[in-house]
PDB file of C-alpha atoms in Angstrom:
ATOM      1  CA  MET A1186       0.440   0.086   0.138  1.00 43.00           C
ATOM      2  CA  LEU A1187       1.476   3.242  -1.373  1.00 46.00           C
ATOM      3  CA  TYR A1188       0.539   5.171   2.002  1.00 47.00           C
ATOM      4  CA  ALA A1189       0.901   2.868   4.623  1.00 45.00           C
ATOM      5  CA  LEU A1190       4.605   3.872   5.500  1.00 49.00           C
ATOM      6  CA  PHE A1191       5.408   5.076   8.742  1.00 50.00           C
ATOM      7  CA  PHE A1192       8.778   6.986  10.396  1.00 52.00           C
ATOM      8  CA  SER A1193      11.038   4.572  12.770  1.00 53.00           C
ATOM      9  CA  ARG A1194      12.839   6.341  15.194  1.00 54.00           C
ATOM     10  CA  GLU A1195      16.018   4.546  14.868  1.00 55.00           C
ATOM     11  CA  ILE A1196      18.560   6.547  13.050  1.00 53.00           C
ATOM     12  CA  ALA A1197      19.795   5.143   9.964  1.00 54.00           C
ATOM     13  CA  LYS A1198      20.351   5.945   6.112  1.00 53.00           C
ATOM     14  CA  ALA A1199      18.175   8.465   4.443  1.00 56.00           C
ATOM     15  CA  LEU A1200      15.323   6.362   2.477  1.00 52.00           C
ATOM     16  CA  LEU A1201      15.842   6.860  -1.155  1.00 53.00           C
ATOM     17  CA  CYS A1202      14.706   4.976  -4.182  1.00 54.00           C
ATOM     18  CA  PRO A1203      17.655   3.187  -6.024  1.00 52.00           C
ATOM     19  CA  PHE A1204      15.642   2.198  -9.070  1.00 48.00           C
ATOM     20  CA  PHE A1205      15.773   4.960 -11.116  1.00 49.00           C
ATOM     21  CA  ARG A1206      16.484   3.143 -14.398  1.00 52.00           C
ATOM     22  CA  CYS A1207      13.296   1.345 -14.841  1.00 50.00           C
ATOM     23  CA  PRO A1208       9.307   2.769 -14.087  1.00 47.00           C
ATOM     24  CA  PHE A1209       7.404   1.510 -10.874  1.00 47.00           C
ATOM     25  CA  ALA A1210       4.932  -1.278 -11.203  1.00 51.00           C
ATOM     26  CA  VAL A1211       1.771  -0.497  -9.249  1.00 51.00           C
ATOM     27  CA  CYS A1212      -0.695  -2.977  -8.724  1.00 55.00           C
ATOM     28  CA  VAL A1213      -4.056  -1.202  -7.711  1.00 55.00           C
ATOM     29  CA  ARG A1214      -6.603  -3.185  -5.836  1.00 57.00           C
ATOM     30  CA  ALA A1215     -10.106  -1.580  -6.520  1.00 55.00           C
ATOM     31  CA  VAL A1216     -13.755  -2.541  -5.505  1.00 57.00           C
ATOM     32  CA  ARG A1217     -15.432  -4.790  -7.263  1.00 59.00           C
ATOM     33  CA  GLY A1218     -17.325  -3.496 -10.563  1.00 59.00           C
ATOM     34  CA  ALA A1219     -14.152  -1.243 -11.091  1.00 55.00           C
ATOM     35  CA  ARG A1220     -12.591  -1.099 -14.150  1.00 56.00           C
ATOM     36  CA  ALA A1221      -9.547  -3.609 -14.123  1.00 54.00           C
ATOM     37  CA  GLU A1222      -7.609  -2.960 -17.153  1.00 56.00           C
ATOM     38  CA  PHE A1223      -3.726  -1.502 -16.719  1.00 52.00           C
ATOM     39  CA  ILE A1224      -3.270   2.121 -16.987  1.00 50.00           C
ATOM     40  CA  THR A1225       0.054   3.572 -17.874  1.00 47.00           C
ATOM     41  CA  LEU A1226       0.949   5.790 -14.714  1.00 44.00           C
ATOM     42  CA  CYS A1227       4.556   7.221 -16.512  1.00 46.00           C
ATOM     43  CA  SER A1228       6.128   6.414 -19.898  1.00 44.00           C
ATOM     44  CA  SER A1229       9.142   8.276 -19.687  1.00 48.00           C
ATOM     45  CA  TYR A1230      12.463   6.625 -20.231  1.00 46.00           C
ATOM     46  CA  SER A1231      15.885   7.348 -19.360  1.00 50.00           C
ATOM     47  CA  ALA A1232      19.160   6.229 -21.148  1.00 52.00           C
ATOM     48  CA  ARG A1233      22.093   6.444 -18.830  1.00 49.00           C
ATOM     49  CA  THR A1234      25.908   6.789 -19.686  1.00 51.00           C
ATOM     50  CA  ALA A1235      29.260   7.167 -18.216  1.00 50.00           C
ATOM     51  CA  SER A1236      30.939  10.087 -18.740  1.00 50.00           C
ATOM     52  CA  SER A1237      34.734  10.258 -17.708  1.00 50.00           C
ATOM     53  CA  ASP A1238      36.150  13.066 -20.484  1.00 51.00           C
ATOM     54  CA  ASP A1239      39.168  15.400 -19.380  1.00 52.00           C
ATOM     55  CA  GLY A1240      38.837  14.182 -15.822  1.00 53.00           C
ATOM     56  CA  THR A1241      35.261  14.789 -15.591  1.00 55.00           C
ATOM     57  CA  PHE A1242      33.158  11.743 -13.973  1.00 66.00           C
ATOM     58  CA  GLY A1243      29.641  11.530 -13.763  1.00 67.00           C
ATOM     59  CA  LYS A1244      26.649  10.129 -15.239  1.00 73.00           C
ATOM     60  CA  VAL A1245      24.752  11.719 -18.345  1.00 77.00           C
ATOM     61  CA  LEU A1246      20.742  10.628 -18.410  1.00 80.00           C
ATOM     62  CA  ALA A1247      18.401  11.658 -20.726  1.00 75.00           C
ATOM     63  CA  THR A1248      15.587  10.319 -22.652  1.00 73.00           C
ATOM     64  CA  THR A1249      15.862   7.782 -25.785  1.00 73.00           C
ATOM     65  CA  CYS A1250      14.044  10.558 -28.163  1.00 76.00           C
ATOM     66  CA  PRO A1251      16.183  12.317 -30.559  1.00 77.00           C
ATOM     67  CA  GLY A1252      16.316  15.938 -29.375  1.00 74.00           C
ATOM     68  CA  PRO A1253      18.196  17.944 -29.094  1.00 89.00           C
ATOM     69  CA  PHE A1254      16.887  19.192 -25.812  1.00 91.00           C
ATOM     70  CA  PRO A1255      17.751  21.313 -23.053  1.00 94.00           C
ATOM     71  CA  ALA A1256      20.194  20.233 -20.524  1.00 93.00           C
ATOM     72  CA  VAL A1257      21.354  20.433 -16.557  1.00 94.00           C
ATOM     73  CA  LEU A1258      24.260  20.265 -14.712  1.00 93.00           C
ATOM     74  CA  ASP A1259      23.468  18.339 -11.745  1.00 92.00           C
ATOM     75  CA  LEU A1260      25.773  18.931  -8.892  1.00 91.00           C
ATOM     76  CA  TRP A1261      25.455  17.591  -5.270  1.00 86.00           C
ATOM     77  CA  GLY A1262      26.577  18.214  -1.872  1.00 76.00           C
ATOM     78  CA  GLY A1263      29.333  17.661   0.477  1.00 69.00           C
ATOM     79  CA  GLY A1264      28.410  13.751   1.007  1.00 64.00           C
ATOM     80  CA  GLY A1265      30.410  13.254  -1.934  1.00 60.00           C
ATOM     81  CA  GLY A1266      29.374   9.990  -4.475  1.00 62.00           C
ATOM     82  CA  LEU A1267      27.473   9.812  -7.557  1.00 65.00           C
ATOM     83  CA  VAL A1268      23.695  10.638  -6.849  1.00 73.00           C
ATOM     84  CA  GLU A1269      21.748  10.268 -10.071  1.00 77.00           C
ATOM     85  CA  TYR A1270      17.684   9.734  -9.003  1.00 83.00           C
ATOM     86  CA  ARG A1271      17.401  13.433  -9.356  1.00 88.00           C
ATOM     87  CA  SER A1272      18.869  13.822 -12.440  1.00 88.00           C
ATOM     88  CA  ALA A1273      16.680  10.703 -13.709  1.00 87.00           C
ATOM     89  CA  LEU A1274      13.622  12.463 -12.911  1.00 90.00           C
ATOM     90  CA  LEU A1275      15.097  15.447 -14.912  1.00 92.00           C
ATOM     91  CA  ALA A1276      15.722  13.240 -17.884  1.00 90.00           C
ATOM     92  CA  SER A1277      12.145  11.881 -17.686  1.00 88.00           C
ATOM     93  CA  LYS A1278      10.892  15.807 -17.769  1.00 90.00           C
ATOM     94  CA  GLY A1279      12.825  16.235 -21.423  1.00 90.00           C
ATOM     95  CA  TYR A1280      16.201  17.178 -20.089  1.00 92.00           C
ATOM     96  CA  VAL A1281      19.765  15.844 -20.915  1.00 90.00           C
ATOM     97  CA  ALA A1282      21.211  16.034 -17.172  1.00 89.00           C
ATOM     98  CA  LEU A1283      24.972  15.120 -16.156  1.00 88.00           C
ATOM     99  CA  SER A1284      25.194  14.072 -12.561  1.00 86.00           C
ATOM    100  CA  LEU A1285      28.704  14.977 -11.584  1.00 84.00           C
ATOM    101  CA  GLU A1286      30.913  13.296  -8.868  1.00 78.00           C
ATOM    102  CA  TYR A1287      33.336  16.037  -7.742  1.00 73.00           C
ATOM    103  CA  ILE A1288      33.800  15.747  -3.846  1.00 66.00           C
ATOM    104  CA  GLY A1289      36.707  13.291  -2.729  1.00 58.00           C
ATOM    105  CA  ARG A1290      38.259  13.048  -6.324  1.00 55.00           C
ATOM    106  CA  VAL A1291      41.695  14.401  -7.425  1.00 50.00           C
ATOM    107  CA  ASP A1292      42.797  15.108 -10.775  1.00 55.00           C
ATOM    108  CA  ASP A1293      46.161  13.604 -12.441  1.00 52.00           C
ATOM    109  CA  ASP A1294      48.471  15.363 -10.166  1.00 53.00           C
ATOM    110  CA  GLY A1295      46.678  14.054  -7.254  1.00 50.00           C
ATOM    111  CA  LYS A1296      45.219  17.425  -5.867  1.00 51.00           C
ATOM    112  CA  PRO A1297      41.320  17.781  -5.071  1.00 48.00           C
ATOM    113  CA  TYR A1298      39.239  17.970  -8.434  1.00 50.00           C
ATOM    114  CA  GLN A1299      38.362  21.140  -9.629  1.00 58.00           C
ATOM    115  CA  VAL A1300      34.983  21.738 -11.147  1.00 61.00           C
ATOM    116  CA  ASP A1301      35.284  23.720 -13.912  1.00 61.00           C
ATOM    117  CA  SER A1302      34.545  24.386 -17.839  1.00 71.00           C
ATOM    118  CA  ALA A1303      35.167  20.421 -18.689  1.00 77.00           C
ATOM    119  CA  ALA A1304      31.814  19.545 -16.962  1.00 78.00           C
ATOM    120  CA  PHE A1305      30.153  22.159 -18.643  1.00 80.00           C
ATOM    121  CA  ASP A1306      31.580  20.985 -22.053  1.00 82.00           C
ATOM    122  CA  VAL A1307      30.389  17.163 -21.331  1.00 83.00           C
ATOM    123  CA  LEU A1308      26.741  18.650 -21.768  1.00 85.00           C
ATOM    124  CA  LYS A1309      27.813  21.118 -24.806  1.00 86.00           C
ATOM    125  CA  GLN A1310      29.236  18.766 -27.041  1.00 86.00           C
ATOM    126  CA  HIS A1311      26.533  15.938 -26.217  1.00 86.00           C
ATOM    127  CA  PRO A1312      24.687  15.273 -29.519  1.00 86.00           C
ATOM    128  CA  GLN A1313      21.236  15.598 -27.962  1.00 88.00           C
ATOM    129  CA  VAL A1314      22.154  18.704 -26.098  1.00 89.00           C
ATOM    130  CA  CYS A1315      20.960  22.301 -27.117  1.00 89.00           C
ATOM    131  CA  PRO A1316      24.478  23.849 -26.234  1.00 90.00           C
ATOM    132  CA  GLU A1317      23.305  27.110 -25.634  1.00 92.00           C
ATOM    133  CA  ARG A1318      20.361  25.959 -23.285  1.00 94.00           C
ATOM    134  CA  ILE A1319      21.861  24.966 -20.156  1.00 94.00           C
ATOM    135  CA  GLY A1320      21.176  25.385 -16.613  1.00 95.00           C
ATOM    136  CA  ILE A1321      23.135  24.515 -13.502  1.00 96.00           C
ATOM    137  CA  LEU A1322      20.988  22.992 -10.175  1.00 96.00           C
ATOM    138  CA  GLY A1323      22.842  22.421  -6.927  1.00 93.00           C
ATOM    139  CA  LEU A1324      22.249  21.133  -3.710  1.00 94.00           C
ATOM    140  CA  SER A1325      23.830  22.444  -0.176  1.00 92.00           C
ATOM    141  CA  PHE A1326      27.885  22.707  -0.814  1.00 90.00           C
ATOM    142  CA  GLY A1327      26.910  22.261  -4.854  1.00 91.00           C
ATOM    143  CA  VAL A1328      25.228  25.865  -4.501  1.00 94.00           C
ATOM    144  CA  SER A1329      28.497  27.468  -3.474  1.00 91.00           C
ATOM    145  CA  VAL A1330      30.147  25.561  -6.438  1.00 89.00           C
ATOM    146  CA  ALA A1331      27.518  26.328  -8.829  1.00 92.00           C
ATOM    147  CA  LEU A1332      27.185  29.916  -7.930  1.00 94.00           C
ATOM    148  CA  GLY A1333      31.115  30.477  -8.601  1.00 91.00           C
ATOM    149  CA  MET A1334      30.724  28.806 -11.607  1.00 89.00           C
ATOM    150  CA  ALA A1335      28.238  31.076 -13.118  1.00 93.00           C
ATOM    151  CA  ALA A1336      30.118  34.407 -11.682  1.00 93.00           C
ATOM    152  CA  TYR A1337      33.961  33.754 -12.932  1.00 90.00           C
ATOM    153  CA  SER A1338      33.805  31.018 -15.627  1.00 86.00           C
ATOM    154  CA  THR A1339      34.597  32.856 -18.967  1.00 84.00           C
ATOM    155  CA  VAL A1340      33.138  29.425 -20.581  1.00 84.00           C
ATOM    156  CA  VAL A1341      30.124  28.377 -18.411  1.00 85.00           C
ATOM    157  CA  LYS A1342      27.501  30.670 -19.289  1.00 90.00           C
ATOM    158  CA  PRO A1343      24.270  28.999 -17.800  1.00 94.00           C
ATOM    159  CA  ARG A1344      20.723  29.988 -18.919  1.00 95.00           C
ATOM    160  CA  CYS A1345      19.614  29.686 -15.463  1.00 97.00           C
ATOM    161  CA  LEU A1346      20.330  28.099 -12.194  1.00 98.00           C
ATOM    162  CA  VAL A1347      18.674  26.741  -8.882  1.00 98.00           C
ATOM    163  CA  GLY A1348      19.910  26.485  -5.538  1.00 97.00           C
ATOM    164  CA  VAL A1349      18.648  24.401  -2.795  1.00 97.00           C
ATOM    165  CA  SER A1350      19.535  24.528   0.687  1.00 96.00           C
ATOM    166  CA  GLY A1351      22.879  26.227  -0.314  1.00 95.00           C
ATOM    167  CA  SER A1352      25.115  29.516   0.632  1.00 95.00           C
ATOM    168  CA  HIS A1353      27.295  31.995  -1.759  1.00 95.00           C
ATOM    169  CA  ILE A1354      30.217  31.610   0.958  1.00 91.00           C
ATOM    170  CA  MET A1355      33.175  30.672  -0.995  1.00 86.00           C
ATOM    171  CA  PRO A1356      36.791  32.550  -1.076  1.00 81.00           C
ATOM    172  CA  VAL A1357      36.959  34.307  -4.572  1.00 76.00           C
ATOM    173  CA  ASN A1358      38.123  32.318  -7.352  1.00 70.00           C
ATOM    174  CA  GLY A1359      39.046  29.977  -4.176  1.00 69.00           C
ATOM    175  CA  SER A1360      39.382  25.964  -5.185  1.00 70.00           C
ATOM    176  CA  LEU A1361      37.312  23.208  -3.041  1.00 72.00           C
ATOM    177  CA  ALA A1362      40.020  22.791  -0.861  1.00 73.00           C
ATOM    178  CA  ASP A1363      40.513  26.270   0.162  1.00 76.00           C
ATOM    179  CA  VAL A1364      36.544  26.090   0.929  1.00 76.00           C
ATOM    180  CA  PHE A1365      36.996  23.012   3.314  1.00 76.00           C
ATOM    181  CA  ALA A1366      39.932  24.802   4.783  1.00 79.00           C
ATOM    182  CA  GLN A1367      37.949  27.732   5.548  1.00 79.00           C
ATOM    183  CA  ILE A1368      35.097  25.151   7.449  1.00 80.00           C
ATOM    184  CA  LYS A1369      37.565  23.357   9.202  1.00 81.00           C
ATOM    185  CA  LYS A1370      38.793  26.590  10.768  1.00 84.00           C
ATOM    186  CA  ASN A1371      35.385  26.918  12.149  1.00 87.00           C
ATOM    187  CA  VAL A1372      34.833  23.239  13.582  1.00 87.00           C
ATOM    188  CA  LYS A1373      35.055  25.044  16.930  1.00 89.00           C
ATOM    189  CA  ASN A1374      31.222  26.148  15.904  1.00 91.00           C
ATOM    190  CA  THR A1375      29.958  22.603  16.035  1.00 93.00           C
ATOM    191  CA  ARG A1376      26.816  22.092  18.044  1.00 94.00           C
ATOM    192  CA  TYR A1377      24.864  19.113  19.131  1.00 94.00           C
ATOM    193  CA  ASP A1378      21.624  19.046  20.057  1.00 93.00           C
ATOM    194  CA  GLU A1379      19.994  16.685  22.999  1.00 92.00           C
ATOM    195  CA  GLU A1380      20.341  13.394  21.345  1.00 91.00           C
ATOM    196  CA  HIS A1381      23.938  14.558  20.264  1.00 91.00           C
ATOM    197  CA  ARG A1382      23.378  14.846  16.875  1.00 94.00           C
ATOM    198  CA  ILE A1383      25.633  17.378  14.986  1.00 94.00           C
ATOM    199  CA  ILE A1384      24.372  20.717  13.713  1.00 96.00           C
ATOM    200  CA  TRP A1385      26.737  22.454  11.459  1.00 94.00           C
ATOM    201  CA  ARG A1386      25.058  25.326  10.473  1.00 94.00           C
ATOM    202  CA  ASP A1387      27.360  27.780  12.863  1.00 93.00           C
ATOM    203  CA  LEU A1388      30.406  26.374  10.939  1.00 91.00           C
ATOM    204  CA  LEU A1389      29.711  29.489   8.183  1.00 91.00           C
ATOM    205  CA  LEU A1390      28.199  31.810  10.681  1.00 91.00           C
ATOM    206  CA  PRO A1391      28.471  34.678  11.036  1.00 93.00           C
ATOM    207  CA  ILE A1392      27.694  35.562   7.340  1.00 94.00           C
ATOM    208  CA  PRO A1393      31.307  37.471   6.585  1.00 92.00           C
ATOM    209  CA  ASP A1394      31.661  41.195   5.514  1.00 93.00           C
ATOM    210  CA  ASP A1395      34.686  40.559   3.886  1.00 93.00           C
ATOM    211  CA  PRO A1396      33.728  40.086  -0.059  1.00 92.00           C
ATOM    212  CA  SER A1397      36.870  38.432  -0.656  1.00 91.00           C
ATOM    213  CA  LYS A1398      35.077  35.287   1.414  1.00 91.00           C
ATOM    214  CA  LYS A1399      31.837  35.268  -0.481  1.00 93.00           C
ATOM    215  CA  VAL A1400      30.732  34.735  -4.504  1.00 94.00           C
ATOM    216  CA  GLU A1401      30.377  38.065  -6.126  1.00 95.00           C
ATOM    217  CA  MET A1402      26.848  37.766  -6.837  1.00 96.00           C
ATOM    218  CA  GLY A1403      26.834  41.220  -8.380  1.00 96.00           C
ATOM    219  CA  ARG A1404      28.541  39.196 -11.530  1.00 96.00           C
ATOM    220  CA  ILE A1405      25.762  36.658 -12.297  1.00 96.00           C
ATOM    221  CA  LYS A1406      23.948  37.481 -15.413  1.00 96.00           C
ATOM    222  CA  CYS A1407      21.362  34.195 -15.155  1.00 97.00           C
ATOM    223  CA  PRO A1408      18.006  33.994 -13.485  1.00 98.00           C
ATOM    224  CA  ILE A1409      18.298  32.214 -10.110  1.00 98.00           C
ATOM    225  CA  LEU A1410      15.793  30.459  -8.051  1.00 98.00           C
ATOM    226  CA  LEU A1411      16.787  29.589  -4.093  1.00 98.00           C
ATOM    227  CA  ILE A1412      15.160  27.585  -2.308  1.00 98.00           C
ATOM    228  CA  VAL A1413      15.293  27.674   1.640  1.00 98.00           C
ATOM    229  CA  GLY A1414      14.462  25.671   4.599  1.00 98.00           C
ATOM    230  CA  GLU A1415      14.124  27.985   7.586  1.00 98.00           C
ATOM    231  CA  ASP A1416      14.335  24.894  10.018  1.00 98.00           C
ATOM    232  CA  ASP A1417      17.809  23.929   8.141  1.00 98.00           C
ATOM    233  CA  GLN A1418      20.435  22.856  11.082  1.00 97.00           C
ATOM    234  CA  ASN A1419      22.902  21.736   8.316  1.00 95.00           C
ATOM    235  CA  TRP A1420      23.373  25.208   6.435  1.00 95.00           C
ATOM    236  CA  PRO A1421      22.814  28.820   7.122  1.00 96.00           C
ATOM    237  CA  ALA A1422      20.616  28.875   4.035  1.00 97.00           C
ATOM    238  CA  ALA A1423      18.135  31.352   5.220  1.00 97.00           C
ATOM    239  CA  GLU A1424      20.988  34.135   5.912  1.00 98.00           C
ATOM    240  CA  SER A1425      23.051  33.318   2.829  1.00 97.00           C
ATOM    241  CA  ALA A1426      20.106  33.977   0.849  1.00 98.00           C
ATOM    242  CA  GLU A1427      19.242  37.322   2.780  1.00 98.00           C
ATOM    243  CA  ASP A1428      22.977  38.292   2.257  1.00 98.00           C
ATOM    244  CA  MET A1429      22.842  37.267  -1.728  1.00 98.00           C
ATOM    245  CA  LYS A1430      19.555  39.672  -2.021  1.00 98.00           C
ATOM    246  CA  LYS A1431      21.451  42.257  -0.587  1.00 97.00           C
ATOM    247  CA  MET A1432      24.491  42.170  -2.509  1.00 97.00           C
ATOM    248  CA  MET A1433      22.208  41.698  -5.620  1.00 97.00           C
ATOM    249  CA  ASP A1434      20.264  45.075  -4.791  1.00 97.00           C
ATOM    250  CA  GLN A1435      23.537  46.701  -4.144  1.00 96.00           C
ATOM    251  CA  ALA A1436      24.794  45.266  -7.638  1.00 97.00           C
ATOM    252  CA  GLY A1437      21.681  45.832  -9.299  1.00 97.00           C
ATOM    253  CA  ASN A1438      20.739  42.536 -10.701  1.00 97.00           C
ATOM    254  CA  SER A1439      18.470  41.673  -7.667  1.00 96.00           C
ATOM    255  CA  HIS A1440      15.605  41.571 -10.249  1.00 97.00           C
ATOM    256  CA  LEU A1441      17.077  37.612 -11.345  1.00 98.00           C
ATOM    257  CA  LEU A1442      17.054  36.539  -7.971  1.00 98.00           C
ATOM    258  CA  SER A1443      13.620  34.382  -6.986  1.00 98.00           C
ATOM    259  CA  VAL A1444      13.690  32.956  -3.274  1.00 98.00           C
ATOM    260  CA  LEU A1445      11.318  30.243  -2.019  1.00 98.00           C
ATOM    261  CA  SER A1446      11.761  29.945   1.866  1.00 98.00           C
ATOM    262  CA  TYR A1447       9.611  27.404   3.538  1.00 98.00           C
ATOM    263  CA  PRO A1448       8.875  27.442   7.419  1.00 98.00           C
ATOM    264  CA  GLU A1449       9.671  24.368   9.282  1.00 97.00           C
ATOM    265  CA  ALA A1450      11.450  22.818   6.572  1.00 98.00           C
ATOM    266  CA  GLY A1451      14.900  21.173   7.042  1.00 97.00           C
ATOM    267  CA  HIS A1452      18.091  20.783   4.789  1.00 97.00           C
ATOM    268  CA  LEU A1453      17.439  17.743   2.727  1.00 94.00           C
ATOM    269  CA  ILE A1454      14.522  19.152   0.311  1.00 96.00           C
ATOM    270  CA  GLU A1455      14.470  16.526  -1.964  1.00 93.00           C
ATOM    271  CA  PRO A1456      11.755  15.890  -5.032  1.00 92.00           C
ATOM    272  CA  PRO A1457       8.611  15.057  -3.887  1.00 91.00           C
ATOM    273  CA  TYR A1458       7.261  12.045  -1.971  1.00 87.00           C
ATOM    274  CA  THR A1459      10.847  11.119  -0.606  1.00 87.00           C
ATOM    275  CA  PRO A1460      10.266  10.627   3.009  1.00 89.00           C
ATOM    276  CA  HIS A1461      11.449  13.684   5.409  1.00 92.00           C
ATOM    277  CA  CYS A1462      14.372  12.923   7.056  1.00 89.00           C
ATOM    278  CA  ARG A1463      15.526  14.883  10.017  1.00 93.00           C
ATOM    279  CA  ALA A1464      18.649  13.279  10.711  1.00 94.00           C
ATOM    280  CA  SER A1465      20.383  10.342   9.319  1.00 90.00           C
ATOM    281  CA  ASN A1466      24.262   8.559   9.510  1.00 89.00           C
ATOM    282  CA  PHE A1467      26.522  10.570   7.645  1.00 86.00           C
ATOM    283  CA  MET A1468      30.514   9.415   6.702  1.00 79.00           C
ATOM    284  CA  LEU A1469      33.157  12.317   7.209  1.00 75.00           C
ATOM    285  CA  GLU A1470      34.709  12.255   3.644  1.00 65.00           C
ATOM    286  CA  GLU A1471      38.516  12.377   5.463  1.00 66.00           C
ATOM    287  CA  THR A1472      38.221  10.131   8.082  1.00 73.00           C
ATOM    288  CA  ARG A1473      35.363   7.927   7.070  1.00 76.00           C
ATOM    289  CA  GLU A1474      33.935   8.310  10.559  1.00 82.00           C
ATOM    290  CA  LYS A1475      30.254   7.820  11.041  1.00 87.00           C
ATOM    291  CA  VAL A1476      28.373  10.470  12.937  1.00 90.00           C
ATOM    292  CA  ILE A1477      24.460  11.420  13.064  1.00 93.00           C
ATOM    293  CA  VAL A1478      23.782  14.728  11.530  1.00 94.00           C
ATOM    294  CA  LEU A1479      20.552  16.913  12.270  1.00 96.00           C
ATOM    295  CA  TRP A1480      19.092  18.094   8.757  1.00 96.00           C
ATOM    296  CA  GLY A1481      15.823  19.393  10.471  1.00 96.00           C
ATOM    297  CA  GLY A1482      12.618  20.278   9.093  1.00 96.00           C
ATOM    298  CA  GLN A1483       9.191  19.037  10.450  1.00 96.00           C
ATOM    299  CA  THR A1484       7.465  16.267   8.883  1.00 95.00           C
ATOM    300  CA  GLU A1485       4.496  18.052   7.280  1.00 95.00           C
ATOM    301  CA  PRO A1486       5.525  21.318   6.322  1.00 97.00           C
ATOM    302  CA  HIS A1487       8.808  19.806   5.267  1.00 97.00           C
ATOM    303  CA  SER A1488       6.893  17.215   2.590  1.00 96.00           C
ATOM    304  CA  TYR A1489       4.893  20.462   1.418  1.00 97.00           C
ATOM    305  CA  ALA A1490       8.065  22.074   0.970  1.00 97.00           C
ATOM    306  CA  GLN A1491       9.360  19.205  -1.475  1.00 96.00           C
ATOM    307  CA  GLU A1492       6.194  18.882  -3.407  1.00 96.00           C
ATOM    308  CA  ASP A1493       5.679  22.735  -3.856  1.00 97.00           C
ATOM    309  CA  SER A1494       9.651  23.700  -4.537  1.00 98.00           C
ATOM    310  CA  TRP A1495      10.181  20.848  -7.288  1.00 97.00           C
ATOM    311  CA  TYR A1496       6.996  21.687  -9.276  1.00 96.00           C
ATOM    312  CA  LYS A1497       8.044  25.132  -8.966  1.00 98.00           C
ATOM    313  CA  THR A1498      11.727  24.455  -9.938  1.00 97.00           C
ATOM    314  CA  LEU A1499      10.440  22.040 -12.948  1.00 96.00           C
ATOM    315  CA  ALA A1500       8.498  25.527 -14.102  1.00 96.00           C
ATOM    316  CA  PHE A1501      11.384  27.846 -13.634  1.00 98.00           C
ATOM    317  CA  LEU A1502      13.687  25.541 -15.794  1.00 97.00           C
ATOM    318  CA  GLU A1503      11.123  25.105 -18.214  1.00 96.00           C
ATOM    319  CA  GLN A1504      10.994  29.299 -18.105  1.00 96.00           C
ATOM    320  CA  HIS A1505      14.274  29.733 -19.169  1.00 97.00           C
ATOM    321  CA  LEU A1506      15.225  26.862 -20.817  1.00 95.00           C
ATOM    322  CA  TYR A1507      12.806  25.830 -23.083  1.00 91.00           C
ATOM    323  CA  SER A1508      11.115  29.267 -23.814  1.00 83.00           C
ATOM    324  CA  GLN A1509      12.387  31.346 -26.658  1.00 65.00           C
TER     325      GLN A1509
END
């Protein structure tokens, strides 16, 4: 029964669907006399190919139709790994999506991998992609990376950008290693709740006044949609969105910024119907130590935020990537 799931009090991994390469088969039992024939719930299909060009490692997901289509570079957060289900959903909506693995990877010189134009070029050169219609979608730490690319790259020119539960705090022209080094300096600001679950939002607070420690929002020329959970216990998304708006007001480009802010929503604002995860196990990238992180949010308002923000994200992408 689709509605019979309930929440366990035991802390474990976040519940995610790993079966993104095939549709769900749903059997619906109805009362006597109901129509019994099968009804197609969803007919979209995604093809999945690996990409390792120019040191870029990820998966390209696309519909099997010939195209060309708009594309989205999908950047996940600091947890690392290759996460594909959001890209698969975007592919089912008519986009070519590249889910990029960048946390914890190193280049040929053994240095931390730096997200650059090579990842964008993978999409631009894809035979199913309209190269002038590419957007970026970032989650958590991926928002900082996305904003940095949009502000400073002379090659990456996204048509639009979506940032979920993220921040603009990143040294000007700094590398990923620089960002993590700055965060480590503030590790003393780590807090714990009464159940000893980690609260990391203070690692970036207070929002710095020094402009060299933040992405220059005035340099960004594309529309931005920010999605904020007001009970985010992992990242100061609300404070960051407020500061970004202030910076863009001063630069004269605040007309490009839209903010969706959701009371009592937490950090992990996923696609709709993903179960709300208030806290879960998390593995630290460097030490491989397992800890319990508090993400925040209350179930009902957080679930509403996931549903509302996803459909508004799709509308935003359609407006800026599909419209003339």
